[in-house]
CSV table of N, CA, C and O in Angstrom, one decimal:
chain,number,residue,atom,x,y,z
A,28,UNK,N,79.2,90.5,88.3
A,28,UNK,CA,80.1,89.8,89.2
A,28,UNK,C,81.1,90.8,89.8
A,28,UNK,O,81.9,91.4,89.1
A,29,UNK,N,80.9,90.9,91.3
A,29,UNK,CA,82.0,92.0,91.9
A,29,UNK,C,83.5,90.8,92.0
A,29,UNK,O,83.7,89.7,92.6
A,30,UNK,N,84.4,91.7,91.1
A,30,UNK,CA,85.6,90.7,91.1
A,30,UNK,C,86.7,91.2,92.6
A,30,UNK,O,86.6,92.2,93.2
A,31,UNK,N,87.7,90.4,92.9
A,31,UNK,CA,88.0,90.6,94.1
A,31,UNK,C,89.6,90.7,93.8
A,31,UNK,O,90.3,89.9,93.2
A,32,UNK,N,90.0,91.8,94.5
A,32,UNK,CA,91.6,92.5,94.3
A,32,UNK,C,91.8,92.3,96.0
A,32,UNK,O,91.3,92.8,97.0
A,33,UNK,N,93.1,91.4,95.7
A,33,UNK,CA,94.1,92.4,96.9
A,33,UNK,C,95.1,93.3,96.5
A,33,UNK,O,95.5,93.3,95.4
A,34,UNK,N,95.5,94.2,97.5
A,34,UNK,CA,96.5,94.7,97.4
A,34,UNK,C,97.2,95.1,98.3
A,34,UNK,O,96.7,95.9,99.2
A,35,UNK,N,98.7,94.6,98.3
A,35,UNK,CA,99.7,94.2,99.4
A,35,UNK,C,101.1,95.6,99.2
A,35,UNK,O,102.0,95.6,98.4
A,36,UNK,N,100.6,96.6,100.2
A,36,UNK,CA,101.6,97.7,100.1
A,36,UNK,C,101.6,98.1,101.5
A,36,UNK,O,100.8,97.8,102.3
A,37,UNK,N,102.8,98.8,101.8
A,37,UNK,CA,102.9,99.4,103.0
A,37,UNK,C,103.3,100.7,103.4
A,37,UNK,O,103.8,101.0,104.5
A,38,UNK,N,103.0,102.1,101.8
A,38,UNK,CA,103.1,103.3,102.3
A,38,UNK,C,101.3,102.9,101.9
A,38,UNK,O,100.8,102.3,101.0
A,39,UNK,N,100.8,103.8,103.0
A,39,UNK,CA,99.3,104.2,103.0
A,39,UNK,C,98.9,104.9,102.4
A,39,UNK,O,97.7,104.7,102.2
A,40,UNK,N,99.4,105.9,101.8
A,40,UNK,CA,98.8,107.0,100.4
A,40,UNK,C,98.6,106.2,99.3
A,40,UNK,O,97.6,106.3,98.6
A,41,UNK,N,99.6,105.1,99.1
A,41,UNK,CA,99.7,104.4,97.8
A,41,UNK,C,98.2,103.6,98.3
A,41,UNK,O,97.1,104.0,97.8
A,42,UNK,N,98.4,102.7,99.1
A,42,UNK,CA,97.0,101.8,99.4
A,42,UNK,C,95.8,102.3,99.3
A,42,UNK,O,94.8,101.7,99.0
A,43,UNK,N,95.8,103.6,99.6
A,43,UNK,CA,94.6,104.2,100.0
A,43,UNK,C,93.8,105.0,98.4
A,43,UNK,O,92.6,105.0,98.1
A,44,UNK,N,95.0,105.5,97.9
A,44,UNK,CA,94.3,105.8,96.4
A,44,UNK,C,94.4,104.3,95.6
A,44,UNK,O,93.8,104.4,94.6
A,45,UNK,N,94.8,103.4,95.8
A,45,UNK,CA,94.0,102.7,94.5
A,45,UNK,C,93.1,101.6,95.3
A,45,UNK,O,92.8,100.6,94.7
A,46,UNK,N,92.6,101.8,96.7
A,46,UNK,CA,91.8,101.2,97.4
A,46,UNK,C,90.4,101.9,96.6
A,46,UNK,O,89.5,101.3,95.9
A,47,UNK,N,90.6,103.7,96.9
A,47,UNK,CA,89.4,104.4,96.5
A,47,UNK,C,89.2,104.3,94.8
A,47,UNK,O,88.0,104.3,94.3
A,48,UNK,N,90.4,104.1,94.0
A,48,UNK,CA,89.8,104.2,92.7
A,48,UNK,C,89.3,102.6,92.3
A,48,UNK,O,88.4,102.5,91.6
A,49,UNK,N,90.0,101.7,92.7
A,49,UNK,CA,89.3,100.3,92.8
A,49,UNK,C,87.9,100.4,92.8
A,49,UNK,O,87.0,100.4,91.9
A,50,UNK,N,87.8,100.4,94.0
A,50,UNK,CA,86.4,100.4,94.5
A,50,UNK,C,85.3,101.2,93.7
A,50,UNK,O,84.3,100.6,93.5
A,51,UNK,N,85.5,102.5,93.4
A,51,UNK,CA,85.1,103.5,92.6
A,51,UNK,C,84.4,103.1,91.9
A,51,UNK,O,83.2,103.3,91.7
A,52,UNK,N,85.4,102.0,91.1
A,52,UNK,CA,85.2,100.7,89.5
A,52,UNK,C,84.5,99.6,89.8
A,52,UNK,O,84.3,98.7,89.0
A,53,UNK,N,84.1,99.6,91.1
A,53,UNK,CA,83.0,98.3,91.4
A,53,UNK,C,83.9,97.1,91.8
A,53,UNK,O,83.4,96.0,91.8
A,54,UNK,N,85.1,97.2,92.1
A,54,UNK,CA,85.7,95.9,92.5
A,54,UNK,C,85.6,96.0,94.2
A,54,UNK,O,85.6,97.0,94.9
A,55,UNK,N,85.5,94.9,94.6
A,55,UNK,CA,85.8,94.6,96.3
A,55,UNK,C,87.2,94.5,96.3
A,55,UNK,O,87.9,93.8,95.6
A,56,UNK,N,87.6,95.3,97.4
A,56,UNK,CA,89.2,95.2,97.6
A,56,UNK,C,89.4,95.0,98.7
A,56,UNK,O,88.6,95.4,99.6
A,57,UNK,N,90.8,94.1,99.2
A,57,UNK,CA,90.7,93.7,100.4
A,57,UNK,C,92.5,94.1,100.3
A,57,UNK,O,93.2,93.9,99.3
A,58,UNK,N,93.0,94.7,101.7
A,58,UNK,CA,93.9,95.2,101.8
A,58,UNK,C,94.9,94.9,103.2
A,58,UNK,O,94.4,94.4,104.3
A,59,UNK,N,96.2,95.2,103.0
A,59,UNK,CA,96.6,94.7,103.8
A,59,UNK,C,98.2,95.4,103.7
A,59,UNK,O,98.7,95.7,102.6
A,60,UNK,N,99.0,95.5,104.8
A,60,UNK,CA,100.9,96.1,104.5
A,60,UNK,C,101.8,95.4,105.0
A,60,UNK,O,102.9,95.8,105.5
A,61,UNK,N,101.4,94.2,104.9
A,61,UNK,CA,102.8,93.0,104.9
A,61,UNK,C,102.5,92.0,104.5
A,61,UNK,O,101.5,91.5,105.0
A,62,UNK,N,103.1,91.4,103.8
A,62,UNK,CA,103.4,90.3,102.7
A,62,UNK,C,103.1,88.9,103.8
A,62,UNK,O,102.5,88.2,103.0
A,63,UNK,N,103.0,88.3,104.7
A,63,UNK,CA,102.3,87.4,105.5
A,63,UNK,C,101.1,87.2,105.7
A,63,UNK,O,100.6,86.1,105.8
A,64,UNK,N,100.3,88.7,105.7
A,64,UNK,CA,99.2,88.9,106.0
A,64,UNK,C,98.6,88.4,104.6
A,64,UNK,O,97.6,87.7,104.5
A,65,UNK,N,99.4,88.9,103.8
A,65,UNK,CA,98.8,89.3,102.4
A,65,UNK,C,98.1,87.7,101.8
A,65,UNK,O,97.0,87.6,101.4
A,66,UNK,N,99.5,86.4,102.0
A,66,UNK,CA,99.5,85.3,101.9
A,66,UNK,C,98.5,84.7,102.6
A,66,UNK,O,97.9,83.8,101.9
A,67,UNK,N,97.9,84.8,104.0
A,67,UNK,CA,96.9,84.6,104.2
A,67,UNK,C,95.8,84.7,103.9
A,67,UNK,O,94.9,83.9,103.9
A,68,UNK,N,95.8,85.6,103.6
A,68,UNK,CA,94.4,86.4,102.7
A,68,UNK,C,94.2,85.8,101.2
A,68,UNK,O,93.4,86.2,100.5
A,69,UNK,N,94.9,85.1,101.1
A,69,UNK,CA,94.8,84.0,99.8
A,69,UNK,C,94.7,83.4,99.7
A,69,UNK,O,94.3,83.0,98.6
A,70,UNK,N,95.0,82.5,101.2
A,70,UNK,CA,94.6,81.0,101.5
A,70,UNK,C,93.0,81.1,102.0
A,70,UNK,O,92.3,80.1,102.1
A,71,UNK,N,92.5,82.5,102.3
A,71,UNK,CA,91.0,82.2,103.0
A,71,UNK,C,89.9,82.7,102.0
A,71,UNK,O,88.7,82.4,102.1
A,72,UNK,N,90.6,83.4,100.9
A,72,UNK,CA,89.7,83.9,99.9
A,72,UNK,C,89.8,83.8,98.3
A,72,UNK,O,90.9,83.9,97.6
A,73,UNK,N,88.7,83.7,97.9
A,73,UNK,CA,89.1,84.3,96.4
A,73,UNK,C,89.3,85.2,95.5
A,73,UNK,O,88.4,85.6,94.8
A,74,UNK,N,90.7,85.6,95.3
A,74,UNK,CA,91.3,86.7,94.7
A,74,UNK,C,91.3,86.3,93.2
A,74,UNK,O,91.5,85.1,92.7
A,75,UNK,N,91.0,87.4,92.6
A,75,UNK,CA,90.9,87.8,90.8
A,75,UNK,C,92.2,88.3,90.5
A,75,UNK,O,92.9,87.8,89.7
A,76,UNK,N,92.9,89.4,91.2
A,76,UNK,CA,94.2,89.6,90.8
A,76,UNK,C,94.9,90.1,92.3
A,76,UNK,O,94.2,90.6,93.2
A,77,UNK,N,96.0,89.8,92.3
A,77,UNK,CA,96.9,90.6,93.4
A,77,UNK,C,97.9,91.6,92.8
A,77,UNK,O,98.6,91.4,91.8
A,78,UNK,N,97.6,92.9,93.7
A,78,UNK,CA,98.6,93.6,93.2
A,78,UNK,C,99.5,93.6,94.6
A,78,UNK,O,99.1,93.8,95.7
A,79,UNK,N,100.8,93.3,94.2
A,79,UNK,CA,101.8,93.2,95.4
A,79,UNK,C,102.8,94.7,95.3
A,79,UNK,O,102.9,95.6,94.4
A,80,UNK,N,103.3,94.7,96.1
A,80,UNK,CA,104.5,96.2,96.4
A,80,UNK,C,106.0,94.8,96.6
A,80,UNK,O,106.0,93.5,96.7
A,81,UNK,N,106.8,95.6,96.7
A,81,UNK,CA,108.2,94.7,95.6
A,81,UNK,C,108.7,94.6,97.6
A,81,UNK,O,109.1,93.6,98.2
A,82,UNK,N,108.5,95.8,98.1
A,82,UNK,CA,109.3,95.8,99.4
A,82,UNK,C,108.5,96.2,100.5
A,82,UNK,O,108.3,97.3,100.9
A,83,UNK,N,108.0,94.5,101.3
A,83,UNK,CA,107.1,94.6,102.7
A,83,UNK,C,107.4,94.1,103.2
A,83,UNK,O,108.3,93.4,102.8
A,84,UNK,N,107.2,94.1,104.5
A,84,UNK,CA,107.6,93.7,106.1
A,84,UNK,C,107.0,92.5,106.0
A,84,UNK,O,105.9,92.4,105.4
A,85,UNK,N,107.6,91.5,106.4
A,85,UNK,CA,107.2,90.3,106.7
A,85,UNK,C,107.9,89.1,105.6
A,85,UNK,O,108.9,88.3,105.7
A,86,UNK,N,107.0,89.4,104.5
A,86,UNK,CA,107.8,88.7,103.1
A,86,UNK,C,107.4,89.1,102.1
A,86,UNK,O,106.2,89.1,101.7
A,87,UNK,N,108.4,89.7,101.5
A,87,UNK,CA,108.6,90.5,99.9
A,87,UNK,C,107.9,90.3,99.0
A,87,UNK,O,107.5,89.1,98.9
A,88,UNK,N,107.6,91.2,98.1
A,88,UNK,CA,106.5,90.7,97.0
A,88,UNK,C,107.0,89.8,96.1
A,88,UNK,O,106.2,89.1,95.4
A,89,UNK,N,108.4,89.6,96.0
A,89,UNK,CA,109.0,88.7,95.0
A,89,UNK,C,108.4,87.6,95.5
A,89,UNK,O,107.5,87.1,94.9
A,90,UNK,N,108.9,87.0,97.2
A,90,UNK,CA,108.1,85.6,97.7
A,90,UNK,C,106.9,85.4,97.4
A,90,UNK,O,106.6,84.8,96.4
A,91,UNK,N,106.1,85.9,98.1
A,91,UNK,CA,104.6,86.1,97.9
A,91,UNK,C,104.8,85.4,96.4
A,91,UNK,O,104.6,84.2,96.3
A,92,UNK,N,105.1,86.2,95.1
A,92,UNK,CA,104.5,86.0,94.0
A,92,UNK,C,104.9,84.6,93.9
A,92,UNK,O,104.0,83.7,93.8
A,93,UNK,N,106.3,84.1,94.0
A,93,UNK,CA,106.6,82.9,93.7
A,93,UNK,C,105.2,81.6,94.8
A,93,UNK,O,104.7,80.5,94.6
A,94,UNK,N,105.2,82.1,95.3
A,94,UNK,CA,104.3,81.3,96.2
A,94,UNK,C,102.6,81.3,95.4
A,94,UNK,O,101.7,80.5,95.3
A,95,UNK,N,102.7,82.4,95.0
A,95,UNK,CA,100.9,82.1,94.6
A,95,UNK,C,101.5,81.3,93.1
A,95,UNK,O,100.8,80.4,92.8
A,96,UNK,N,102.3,81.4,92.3
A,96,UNK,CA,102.5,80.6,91.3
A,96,UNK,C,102.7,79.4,91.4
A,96,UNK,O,102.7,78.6,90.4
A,97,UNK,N,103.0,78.8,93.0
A,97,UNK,CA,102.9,77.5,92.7
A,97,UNK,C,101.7,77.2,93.1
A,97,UNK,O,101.7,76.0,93.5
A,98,UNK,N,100.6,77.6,93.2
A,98,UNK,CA,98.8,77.3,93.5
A,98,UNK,C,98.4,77.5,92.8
A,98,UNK,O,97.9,76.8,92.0
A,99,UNK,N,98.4,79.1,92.7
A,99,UNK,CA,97.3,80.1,91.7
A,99,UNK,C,97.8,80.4,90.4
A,99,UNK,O,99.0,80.5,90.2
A,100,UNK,N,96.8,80.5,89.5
A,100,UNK,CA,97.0,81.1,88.2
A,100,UNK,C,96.5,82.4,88.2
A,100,UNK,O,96.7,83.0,87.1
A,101,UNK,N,95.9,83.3,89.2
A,101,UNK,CA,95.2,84.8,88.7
A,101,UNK,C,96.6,85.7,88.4
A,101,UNK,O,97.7,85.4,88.6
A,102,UNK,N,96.1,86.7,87.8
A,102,UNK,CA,96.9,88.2,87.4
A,102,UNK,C,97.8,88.5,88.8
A,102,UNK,O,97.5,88.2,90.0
A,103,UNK,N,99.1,89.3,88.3
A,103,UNK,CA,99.8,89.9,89.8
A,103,UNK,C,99.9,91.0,88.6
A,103,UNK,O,100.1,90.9,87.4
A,104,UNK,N,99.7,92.0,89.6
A,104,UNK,CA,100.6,93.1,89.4
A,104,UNK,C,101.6,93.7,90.4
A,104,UNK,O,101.3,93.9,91.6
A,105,UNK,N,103.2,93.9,89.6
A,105,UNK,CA,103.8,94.5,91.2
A,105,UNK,C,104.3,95.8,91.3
A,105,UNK,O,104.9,96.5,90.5
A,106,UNK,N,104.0,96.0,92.4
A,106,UNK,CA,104.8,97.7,92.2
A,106,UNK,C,106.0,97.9,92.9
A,106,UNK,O,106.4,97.3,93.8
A,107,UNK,N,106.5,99.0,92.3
A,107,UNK,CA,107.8,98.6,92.4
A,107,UNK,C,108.3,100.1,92.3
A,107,UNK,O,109.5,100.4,92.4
């Protein structure tokens, strides 16, 4: 089963190395650098865990998180 990660950051070195070591591990990652987008991308797909960044353009990982807890039960991770 390829499990499905986002991850919601907006310096690009960060996204980009744990895009490649994700992936590396057989996970499908779907990516994105502001917290809007990110929330969309939740409503159109099925995500296994989100990993969010604490401070994005649009709306902050704290929102975001509060928001997938009132739908979703999957894993967050945040970085910070």
């Amino acid at each position: 089963m390829n499990r499905k990660i986002l991850i919601a950051e907006d310096d690009s070195d960060i996204l980009n190395l744990l895009k490649l070591y994700l992936e590396s591990s057989g996970f499908q990652v779907l990516t994105t650098s502001d917290g809007e987008a990110a929330w969309n991308i939740m409503q159109s797909d099925k995500i296994d865990l989100a990993i969010l960044d604490v401070m994005l353009p649009e709306m902050d990982g704290f929102t975001i998180c509060q928001k997938i807890r009132e739908k979703y039960t999957f894993p967050i991770i945040m970085l910070t």
